[in-house]
Short mmCIF file of C-alpha atoms and ligand atoms in Angstrom, two decimals:
data_model
loop_
_atom_site.label_atom_id
_atom_site.label_comp_id
_atom_site.label_asym_id
_atom_site.label_seq_id
_atom_site.Cartn_x
_atom_site.Cartn_y
_atom_site.Cartn_z
CA MET A 1 78.74 -3.23 -175.13
CA PRO A 2 77.42 -6.53 -176.52
CA VAL A 3 73.72 -7.28 -176.60
CA THR A 4 72.68 -9.78 -173.93
CA CYS A 5 69.35 -11.22 -172.84
CA GLN A 6 69.36 -8.77 -169.95
CA THR A 7 70.18 -5.69 -172.07
CA LEU A 8 67.29 -6.61 -174.38
CA LEU A 9 64.87 -6.93 -171.45
CA ASP A 10 66.12 -3.64 -169.99
CA ALA A 11 65.83 -1.82 -173.33
CA HIS A 12 62.30 -3.05 -174.13
CA PRO A 13 60.29 -3.42 -170.92
CA ALA A 14 56.93 -2.51 -172.50
CA ALA A 15 57.29 -4.99 -175.36
CA TRP A 16 58.25 -7.72 -172.90
CA THR A 17 55.38 -6.94 -170.54
CA GLN A 18 52.95 -7.27 -173.45
CA ALA A 19 54.48 -10.63 -174.33
CA THR A 20 54.12 -12.05 -170.82
CA THR A 21 50.98 -10.49 -169.33
CA HIS A 22 47.56 -10.82 -170.87
CA PRO A 23 43.89 -11.13 -169.84
CA PHE A 24 44.14 -14.72 -171.07
CA LEU A 25 46.62 -15.55 -168.31
CA THR A 26 44.93 -13.51 -165.59
CA GLY A 27 41.66 -15.11 -166.73
CA CYS A 28 43.16 -18.55 -166.06
CA HIS A 29 44.22 -17.33 -162.64
CA SER A 30 40.84 -15.82 -161.71
CA GLY A 31 38.78 -18.61 -163.27
CA THR A 32 37.00 -16.26 -165.70
CA LEU A 33 38.50 -17.64 -168.90
CA LEU A 34 35.98 -19.53 -171.03
CA PRO A 35 36.75 -23.15 -171.91
CA THR A 36 36.53 -22.29 -175.62
CA GLN A 37 39.20 -19.63 -175.18
CA PHE A 38 41.47 -22.09 -173.42
CA ASN A 39 40.80 -24.84 -175.95
CA THR A 40 41.58 -22.50 -178.84
CA TRP A 41 44.92 -21.73 -177.22
CA LEU A 42 45.63 -25.42 -176.59
CA VAL A 43 45.06 -26.52 -180.19
CA GLN A 44 46.91 -23.55 -181.71
CA ASP A 45 49.82 -23.94 -179.28
CA TYR A 46 50.14 -27.60 -180.23
CA LEU A 47 50.47 -26.51 -183.86
CA PHE A 48 53.04 -23.92 -182.79
CA VAL A 49 55.05 -26.39 -180.69
CA GLN A 50 55.23 -28.86 -183.58
CA ASP A 51 57.03 -26.24 -185.66
CA PHE A 52 58.96 -24.94 -182.65
CA THR A 53 60.38 -28.46 -182.25
CA ARG A 54 61.60 -28.28 -185.84
CA MET A 55 63.17 -24.90 -185.04
CA VAL A 56 65.03 -26.30 -182.02
CA GLY A 57 66.31 -29.10 -184.24
CA ARG A 58 67.73 -26.49 -186.60
CA VAL A 59 69.26 -24.50 -183.71
CA LEU A 60 70.95 -27.72 -182.60
CA GLY A 61 72.27 -28.17 -186.13
CA ALA A 62 73.87 -24.70 -186.02
CA ALA A 63 75.18 -24.91 -182.43
CA PRO A 64 78.83 -25.02 -181.33
CA ASP A 65 80.03 -28.19 -179.55
CA GLY A 66 79.48 -26.90 -176.03
CA HIS A 67 75.83 -26.03 -176.67
CA ILE A 68 74.66 -29.38 -178.01
CA ASP A 69 73.94 -31.07 -174.68
CA LEU A 70 71.41 -28.48 -173.49
CA LEU A 71 69.64 -28.34 -176.85
CA LEU A 72 69.34 -32.12 -176.92
CA ALA A 73 67.75 -32.02 -173.48
CA GLY A 74 65.38 -29.36 -174.81
CA LEU A 75 64.39 -31.55 -177.75
CA SER A 76 63.82 -34.47 -175.42
CA ALA A 77 61.49 -32.33 -173.28
CA LEU A 78 59.64 -31.26 -176.44
CA LYS A 79 59.05 -34.90 -177.37
CA ASP A 80 57.32 -35.32 -174.01
CA GLU A 81 55.50 -32.02 -174.43
CA LEU A 82 53.97 -32.95 -177.80
CA LEU A 83 52.65 -36.23 -176.34
CA TRP A 84 51.29 -34.32 -173.35
CA PHE A 85 49.48 -31.86 -175.66
CA GLU A 86 47.94 -34.84 -177.46
CA ASP A 87 46.72 -36.26 -174.12
CA LYS A 88 45.24 -32.89 -173.09
CA ALA A 89 43.48 -32.58 -176.45
CA THR A 90 42.03 -36.09 -176.12
CA GLU A 91 40.78 -35.33 -172.58
CA ARG A 92 39.00 -32.26 -173.94
CA SER A 93 37.83 -33.93 -177.18
CA LEU A 94 39.72 -31.40 -179.30
CA ASP A 95 40.65 -31.91 -182.93
CA LEU A 96 44.38 -31.28 -183.39
CA SER A 97 44.07 -31.34 -187.17
CA THR A 98 42.38 -27.92 -186.97
CA PRO A 99 44.00 -25.38 -189.36
CA ALA A 100 46.40 -22.83 -187.90
CA GLN A 101 44.86 -19.40 -187.38
CA PRO A 102 46.62 -16.50 -189.17
CA THR A 103 48.44 -15.35 -186.02
CA CYS A 104 49.71 -18.87 -185.31
CA GLN A 105 50.72 -19.18 -188.94
CA ARG A 106 52.63 -15.88 -188.83
CA TYR A 107 54.55 -17.09 -185.76
CA ARG A 108 55.31 -20.42 -187.47
CA GLU A 109 56.58 -18.60 -190.55
CA PHE A 110 58.80 -16.38 -188.41
CA ILE A 111 60.43 -19.32 -186.61
CA ALA A 112 60.89 -21.11 -189.94
CA SER A 113 62.61 -17.99 -191.30
CA LEU A 114 65.24 -18.20 -188.53
CA ALA A 115 66.75 -21.19 -190.35
CA ILE A 116 68.98 -18.83 -192.34
CA ALA A 117 69.80 -16.51 -189.41
CA PRO A 118 73.23 -16.62 -187.75
CA TYR A 119 73.40 -18.93 -184.70
CA PRO A 120 73.45 -16.09 -182.12
CA VAL A 121 70.16 -14.78 -183.55
CA GLN A 122 68.61 -18.24 -183.39
CA ALA A 123 69.86 -18.66 -179.82
CA ILE A 124 68.31 -15.36 -178.70
CA ALA A 125 64.99 -16.21 -180.36
CA LEU A 126 64.95 -19.64 -178.70
CA TRP A 127 65.63 -18.14 -175.28
CA ALA A 128 62.98 -15.43 -175.76
CA ILE A 129 60.31 -17.93 -176.83
CA GLU A 130 60.93 -20.13 -173.79
CA TYR A 131 61.36 -17.26 -171.35
CA ALA A 132 58.06 -15.73 -172.48
CA TYR A 133 56.17 -18.82 -171.31
CA ASN A 134 58.37 -19.34 -168.27
CA GLN A 135 57.43 -15.86 -167.05
CA GLY A 136 53.95 -15.59 -168.49
CA TRP A 137 52.58 -18.68 -166.78
CA GLN A 138 54.10 -17.73 -163.41
CA LEU A 139 53.40 -14.00 -163.18
CA PRO A 140 49.68 -14.20 -162.28
CA GLY A 141 50.52 -16.36 -159.22
CA PRO A 142 49.51 -19.96 -158.49
CA MET A 143 47.03 -21.23 -161.11
CA PRO A 144 43.85 -23.00 -160.02
CA GLU A 145 42.64 -26.23 -161.61
CA PRO A 146 42.41 -27.15 -164.43
CA TYR A 147 45.31 -24.85 -165.28
CA THR A 148 47.81 -25.90 -162.60
CA GLU A 149 49.63 -28.42 -164.79
CA PHE A 150 49.88 -25.90 -167.62
CA ALA A 151 51.47 -23.27 -165.39
CA ASP A 152 53.74 -25.91 -163.91
CA ARG A 153 54.95 -27.17 -167.29
CA TRP A 154 56.55 -23.82 -168.08
CA GLY A 155 57.04 -22.55 -164.53
CA ASN A 156 58.67 -25.50 -162.78
CA PRO A 157 62.20 -25.04 -161.38
CA GLY A 158 63.77 -27.41 -163.93
CA PHE A 159 62.30 -25.46 -166.83
CA THR A 160 63.35 -22.18 -165.23
CA GLU A 161 66.92 -23.47 -165.01
CA TYR A 162 66.76 -24.63 -168.65
CA VAL A 163 65.73 -21.13 -169.71
CA GLN A 164 68.56 -19.59 -167.68
CA ARG A 165 71.04 -21.89 -169.39
CA LEU A 166 69.60 -20.93 -172.79
CA ALA A 167 70.26 -17.29 -171.84
CA THR A 168 73.86 -18.09 -170.88
CA GLN A 169 74.42 -19.81 -174.24
CA ALA A 170 72.77 -16.99 -176.20
CA ASN A 171 74.91 -14.42 -174.37
CA ALA A 172 78.08 -16.36 -175.12
CA ALA A 173 77.18 -16.63 -178.80
CA LEU A 174 76.35 -12.91 -179.00
CA ALA A 175 79.55 -11.83 -177.26
CA ALA A 176 81.54 -12.86 -180.32
CA ALA A 177 78.98 -11.62 -182.88
CA SER A 178 79.28 -8.69 -185.29
CA SER A 179 77.25 -5.56 -184.63
CA ALA A 180 75.02 -6.48 -187.58
CA THR A 181 74.25 -9.85 -185.97
CA GLN A 182 73.62 -8.14 -182.62
CA ALA A 183 71.14 -5.81 -184.32
CA GLN A 184 69.47 -8.81 -185.95
CA ALA A 185 69.23 -10.48 -182.54
CA GLU A 186 67.50 -7.43 -181.10
CA ALA A 187 65.02 -7.41 -183.99
CA ALA A 188 64.32 -11.12 -183.44
CA PHE A 189 63.70 -10.50 -179.72
CA LEU A 190 61.20 -7.75 -180.54
CA ARG A 191 59.51 -9.96 -183.13
CA VAL A 192 59.10 -12.75 -180.58
CA ALA A 193 57.65 -10.27 -178.07
CA ASP A 194 55.09 -9.02 -180.63
CA LEU A 195 54.11 -12.50 -181.76
CA GLU A 196 53.71 -13.73 -178.16
CA ALA A 197 51.32 -10.87 -177.39
CA ALA A 198 49.39 -11.55 -180.61
CA PHE A 199 49.16 -15.26 -179.80
CA TRP A 200 47.46 -14.63 -176.45
CA GLN A 201 45.14 -12.14 -178.10
CA MET A 202 44.25 -14.66 -180.83
CA ALA A 203 43.17 -17.28 -178.31
CA PHE A 204 41.40 -14.75 -176.09
CA THR A 205 39.24 -13.24 -178.84
CA SER A 206 38.62 -16.21 -181.13
CA GLY A 207 37.39 -18.34 -178.26
CA LYS A 208 34.90 -15.62 -177.40
CA GLU A 209 33.64 -15.31 -180.98
CA LYS A 210 32.85 -19.01 -181.03
CA ILE A 211 30.60 -18.60 -177.97
CA ARG A 212 28.69 -15.78 -179.64
CA GLY A 213 28.19 -18.14 -182.59
C1 HMH B 1 53.24 -19.32 -178.39
N1 HMH B 1 55.32 -19.43 -177.14
C2 HMH B 1 54.21 -20.05 -177.56
N2 HMH B 1 53.96 -21.31 -177.23
C3 HMH B 1 54.85 -22.00 -176.47
N3 HMH B 1 54.56 -23.29 -176.14
C4 HMH B 1 56.02 -21.37 -176.01
C5 HMH B 1 56.22 -20.06 -176.38
C6 HMH B 1 57.04 -22.04 -175.11
O1 HMH B 1 57.49 -23.20 -175.58
#
């Protein structure tokens, strides 16, 4: 039985729940999140997305012919997303040249390390990273202002379809993969799940520390 996106989700429900549910997200939903917590996330996620864009470029470079179109569309959306992050930072007077926090840096190093992984492993990691935000931003329910546009960016129907197509491509790549590559894909999925949970926790706690001064 080959590994698929669905078998990974079924085998690791607790890891995936930790990746996609967090007091940060429910705090956005209930209006209890502090602006400093949100702003910490925003700046650190911009730094993440810059390197994630580089990762998607490398996935494109490793992709078979039939997968190029979707990945190009993904890169095009990331171009828009980086400009949007810059607008949001300007609106909030945030400095995007802030250093990456250790958790953000660990995640950036992990996605950089995928450069030498087989394509099916890269495809699973890409799907997991996008699916984590697609689910995470939707699960609490409709987000109030000022978070509506953030939830919509990763929860809108077009993005949801993009993530589903990433899953289809990852499954196709894995179907032909060796058992060693399938095991590596599972490890990458679990690594993404851990790093997603840590990323929410980073923003949630470091924003609070700043308030305490
Ligand atoms: C930490 N994971 C993180 N940031 C993001 N922007 C995404 C996933 C989705 O692109």
